[in-house]
Tab-separated table of C-alpha atoms in Angstrom:
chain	number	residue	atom	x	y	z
A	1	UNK	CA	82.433	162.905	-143.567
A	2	UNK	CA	80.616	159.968	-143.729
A	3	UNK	CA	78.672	158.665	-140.341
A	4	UNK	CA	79.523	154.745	-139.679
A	5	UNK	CA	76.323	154.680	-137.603
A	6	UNK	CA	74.536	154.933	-140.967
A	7	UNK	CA	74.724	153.314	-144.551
A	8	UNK	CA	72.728	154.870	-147.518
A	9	UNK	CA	69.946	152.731	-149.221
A	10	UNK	CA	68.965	153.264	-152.635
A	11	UNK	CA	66.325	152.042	-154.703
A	12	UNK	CA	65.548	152.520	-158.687
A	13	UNK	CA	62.715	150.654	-160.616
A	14	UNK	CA	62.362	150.150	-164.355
A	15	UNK	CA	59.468	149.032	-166.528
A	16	UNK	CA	60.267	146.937	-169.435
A	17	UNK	CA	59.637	147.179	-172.822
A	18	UNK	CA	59.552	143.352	-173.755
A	19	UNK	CA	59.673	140.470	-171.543
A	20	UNK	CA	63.536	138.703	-170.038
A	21	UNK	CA	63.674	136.028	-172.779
A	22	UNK	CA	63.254	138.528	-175.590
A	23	UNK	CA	66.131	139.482	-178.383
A	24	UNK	CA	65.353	143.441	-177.299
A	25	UNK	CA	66.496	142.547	-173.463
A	26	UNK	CA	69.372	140.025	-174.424
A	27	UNK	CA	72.592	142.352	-173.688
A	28	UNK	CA	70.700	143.893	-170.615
A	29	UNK	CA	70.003	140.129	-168.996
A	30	UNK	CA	73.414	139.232	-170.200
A	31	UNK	CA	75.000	142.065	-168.745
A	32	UNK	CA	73.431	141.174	-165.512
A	33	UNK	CA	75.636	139.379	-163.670
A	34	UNK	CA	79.012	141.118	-164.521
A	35	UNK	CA	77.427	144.421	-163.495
A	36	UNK	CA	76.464	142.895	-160.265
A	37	UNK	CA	79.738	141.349	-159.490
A	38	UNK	CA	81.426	144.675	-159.995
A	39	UNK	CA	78.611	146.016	-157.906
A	40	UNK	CA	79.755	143.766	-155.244
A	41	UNK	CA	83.339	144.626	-155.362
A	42	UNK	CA	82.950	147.688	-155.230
A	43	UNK	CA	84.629	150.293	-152.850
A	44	UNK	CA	81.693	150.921	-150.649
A	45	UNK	CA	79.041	148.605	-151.559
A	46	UNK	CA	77.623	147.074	-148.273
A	47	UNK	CA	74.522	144.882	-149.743
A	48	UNK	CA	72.318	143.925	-152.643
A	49	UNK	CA	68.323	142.388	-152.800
A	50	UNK	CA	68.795	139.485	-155.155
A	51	UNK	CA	66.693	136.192	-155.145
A	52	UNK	CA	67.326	132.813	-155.430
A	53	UNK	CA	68.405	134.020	-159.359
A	54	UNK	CA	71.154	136.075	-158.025
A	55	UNK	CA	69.585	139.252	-159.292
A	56	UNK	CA	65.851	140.742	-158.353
A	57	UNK	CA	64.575	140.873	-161.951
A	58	UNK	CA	62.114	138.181	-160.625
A	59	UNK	CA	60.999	139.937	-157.106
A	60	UNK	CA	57.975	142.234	-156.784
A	61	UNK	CA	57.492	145.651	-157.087
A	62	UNK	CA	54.209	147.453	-156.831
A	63	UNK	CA	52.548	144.412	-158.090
A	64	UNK	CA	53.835	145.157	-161.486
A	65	UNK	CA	54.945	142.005	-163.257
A	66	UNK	CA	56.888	144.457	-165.855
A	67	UNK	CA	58.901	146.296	-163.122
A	68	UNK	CA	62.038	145.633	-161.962
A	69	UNK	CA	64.167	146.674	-158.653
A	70	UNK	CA	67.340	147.222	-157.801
A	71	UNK	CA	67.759	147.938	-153.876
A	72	UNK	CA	70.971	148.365	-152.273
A	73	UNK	CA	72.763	149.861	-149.846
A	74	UNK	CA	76.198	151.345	-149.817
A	75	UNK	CA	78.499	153.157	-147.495
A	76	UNK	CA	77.598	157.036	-148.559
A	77	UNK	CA	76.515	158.382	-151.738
A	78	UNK	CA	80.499	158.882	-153.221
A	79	UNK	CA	80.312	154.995	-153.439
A	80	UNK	CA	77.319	154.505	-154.645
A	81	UNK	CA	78.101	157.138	-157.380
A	82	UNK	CA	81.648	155.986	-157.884
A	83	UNK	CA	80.218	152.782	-159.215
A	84	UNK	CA	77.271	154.247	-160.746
A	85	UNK	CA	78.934	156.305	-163.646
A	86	UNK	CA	81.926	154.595	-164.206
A	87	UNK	CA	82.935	151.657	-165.911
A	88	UNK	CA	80.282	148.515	-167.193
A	89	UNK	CA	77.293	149.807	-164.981
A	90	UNK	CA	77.727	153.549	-166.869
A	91	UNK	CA	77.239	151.611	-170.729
A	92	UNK	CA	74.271	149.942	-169.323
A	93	UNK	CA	73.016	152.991	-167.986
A	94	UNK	CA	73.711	154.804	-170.936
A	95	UNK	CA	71.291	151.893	-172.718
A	96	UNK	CA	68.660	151.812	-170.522
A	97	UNK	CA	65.835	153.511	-172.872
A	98	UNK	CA	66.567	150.489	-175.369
A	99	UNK	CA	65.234	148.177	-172.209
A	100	UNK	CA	63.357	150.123	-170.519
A	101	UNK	CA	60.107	152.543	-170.405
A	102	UNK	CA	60.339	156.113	-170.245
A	103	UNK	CA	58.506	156.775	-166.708
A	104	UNK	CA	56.972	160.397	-165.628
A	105	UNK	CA	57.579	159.939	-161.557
A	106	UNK	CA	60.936	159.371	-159.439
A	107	UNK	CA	62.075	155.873	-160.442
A	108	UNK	CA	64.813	156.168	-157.760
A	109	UNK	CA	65.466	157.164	-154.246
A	110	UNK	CA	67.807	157.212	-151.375
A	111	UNK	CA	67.331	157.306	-147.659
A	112	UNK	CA	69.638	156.614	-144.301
A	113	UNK	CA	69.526	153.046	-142.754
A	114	UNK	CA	70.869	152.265	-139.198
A	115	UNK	CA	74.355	150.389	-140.468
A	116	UNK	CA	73.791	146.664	-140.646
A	117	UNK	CA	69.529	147.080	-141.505
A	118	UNK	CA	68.887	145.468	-144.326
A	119	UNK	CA	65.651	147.449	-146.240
A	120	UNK	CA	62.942	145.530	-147.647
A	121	UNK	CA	60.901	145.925	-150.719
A	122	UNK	CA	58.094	147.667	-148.951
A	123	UNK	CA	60.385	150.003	-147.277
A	124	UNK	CA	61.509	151.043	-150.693
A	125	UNK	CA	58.135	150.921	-151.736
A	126	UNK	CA	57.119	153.132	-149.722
A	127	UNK	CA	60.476	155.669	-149.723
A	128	UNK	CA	59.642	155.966	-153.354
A	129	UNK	CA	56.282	156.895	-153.262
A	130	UNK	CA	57.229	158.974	-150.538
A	131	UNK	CA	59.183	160.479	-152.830
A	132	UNK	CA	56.852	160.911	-155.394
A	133	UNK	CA	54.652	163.057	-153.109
A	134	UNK	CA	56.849	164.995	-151.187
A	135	UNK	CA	59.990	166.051	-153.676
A	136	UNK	CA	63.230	165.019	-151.338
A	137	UNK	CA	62.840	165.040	-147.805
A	138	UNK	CA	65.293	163.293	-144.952
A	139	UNK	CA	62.920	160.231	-145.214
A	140	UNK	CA	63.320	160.047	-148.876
A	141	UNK	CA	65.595	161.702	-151.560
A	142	UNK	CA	67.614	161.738	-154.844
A	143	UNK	CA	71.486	162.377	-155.643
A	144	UNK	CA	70.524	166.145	-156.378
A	145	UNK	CA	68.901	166.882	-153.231
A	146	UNK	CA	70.496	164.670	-150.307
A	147	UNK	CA	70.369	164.781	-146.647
A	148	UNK	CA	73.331	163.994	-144.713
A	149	UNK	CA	72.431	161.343	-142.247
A	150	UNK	CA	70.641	163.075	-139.559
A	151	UNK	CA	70.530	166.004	-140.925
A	152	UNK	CA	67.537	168.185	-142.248
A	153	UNK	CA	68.795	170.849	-144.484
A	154	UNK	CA	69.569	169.594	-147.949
A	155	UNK	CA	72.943	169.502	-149.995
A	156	UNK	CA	72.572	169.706	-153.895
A	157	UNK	CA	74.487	167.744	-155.186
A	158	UNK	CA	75.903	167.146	-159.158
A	159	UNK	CA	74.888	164.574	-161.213
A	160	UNK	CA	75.961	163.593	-165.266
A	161	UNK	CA	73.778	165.183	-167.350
A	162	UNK	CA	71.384	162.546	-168.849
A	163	UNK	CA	71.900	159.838	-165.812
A	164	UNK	CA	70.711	161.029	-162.928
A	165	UNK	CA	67.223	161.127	-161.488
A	166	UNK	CA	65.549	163.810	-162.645
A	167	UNK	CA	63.974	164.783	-159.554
């Protein structure tokens, strides 16, 4: 059961391989849009960062001009992974190591937001790294290990082999 006094925030990062413009990102940046529209739709989906673009590929991440962020928020984690592996946003994810670096730390993470708070890029910033530190704790954590909101005993949860976060 879901709490309505909460909504879950999630963040993932990638590093490129090759810069927007290039042939090697074309059906990525091309895909861009459609995924997020579907994102928006979406059965759950409360909220996405996006600049003046319509997407984020062009806001700041750890001062890293070859990341990019995706930070939303969504009504639990069954939305956000209802969306996640099915349909357009699954191929893409499917694709990603044709766009995008291999990375050795958590590239995503989740945490509980007060319903209606809107996170900001060093809030994720700093959930991630958080992250990175700790393994999954209340104040930051992955699909495998969640918190319910509130709560402080985790619930492991299943993920697709191959497109989850491997923490």
């Amino acid at each position: 059961m879901t709490d309505a006094a909460y909504e879950l925030a999630q963040v993932n990062i990638a590093r490129l391989k090759a810069p927007l413009d290039s042939p090697q990102l074309k059906d990525f940046v091309d895909a861009l849009d459609p995924v997020n529209a579907s994102a928006d739709a979406a059965e759950g989906f409360v909220w996405r960062l996006q600049s003046e673009s319509g997407n984020a590929t062009d806001v700041p991440f750890f001062g890293d001009d070859w990341l990019i962020v995706n930070l939303t928020v969504w009504r639990d984690a069954d939305a956000l992974t209802a969306f996640m592996y099915q349909g357009r946003h699954r191929e893409m994810l499917a694709r990603r190591r044709e766009w995008f670096e291999r990375l050795a730390e958590a590239v995503t993470t989740l945490w509980w937001v007060p319903a209606g708070h809107r996170p900001t890029v060093a809030e994720a910033e700093s959930r991630l790294l958080h992250l990175r530190t700790h393994g999954p704790t209340p104040y930051a954590f992955t699909l495998r290990t969640s918190f319910p909101a509130g709560a402080s005993v985790a619930v492991v949860g299943e993920v697709p082999e191959g497109l989850g976060c491997s923490v």
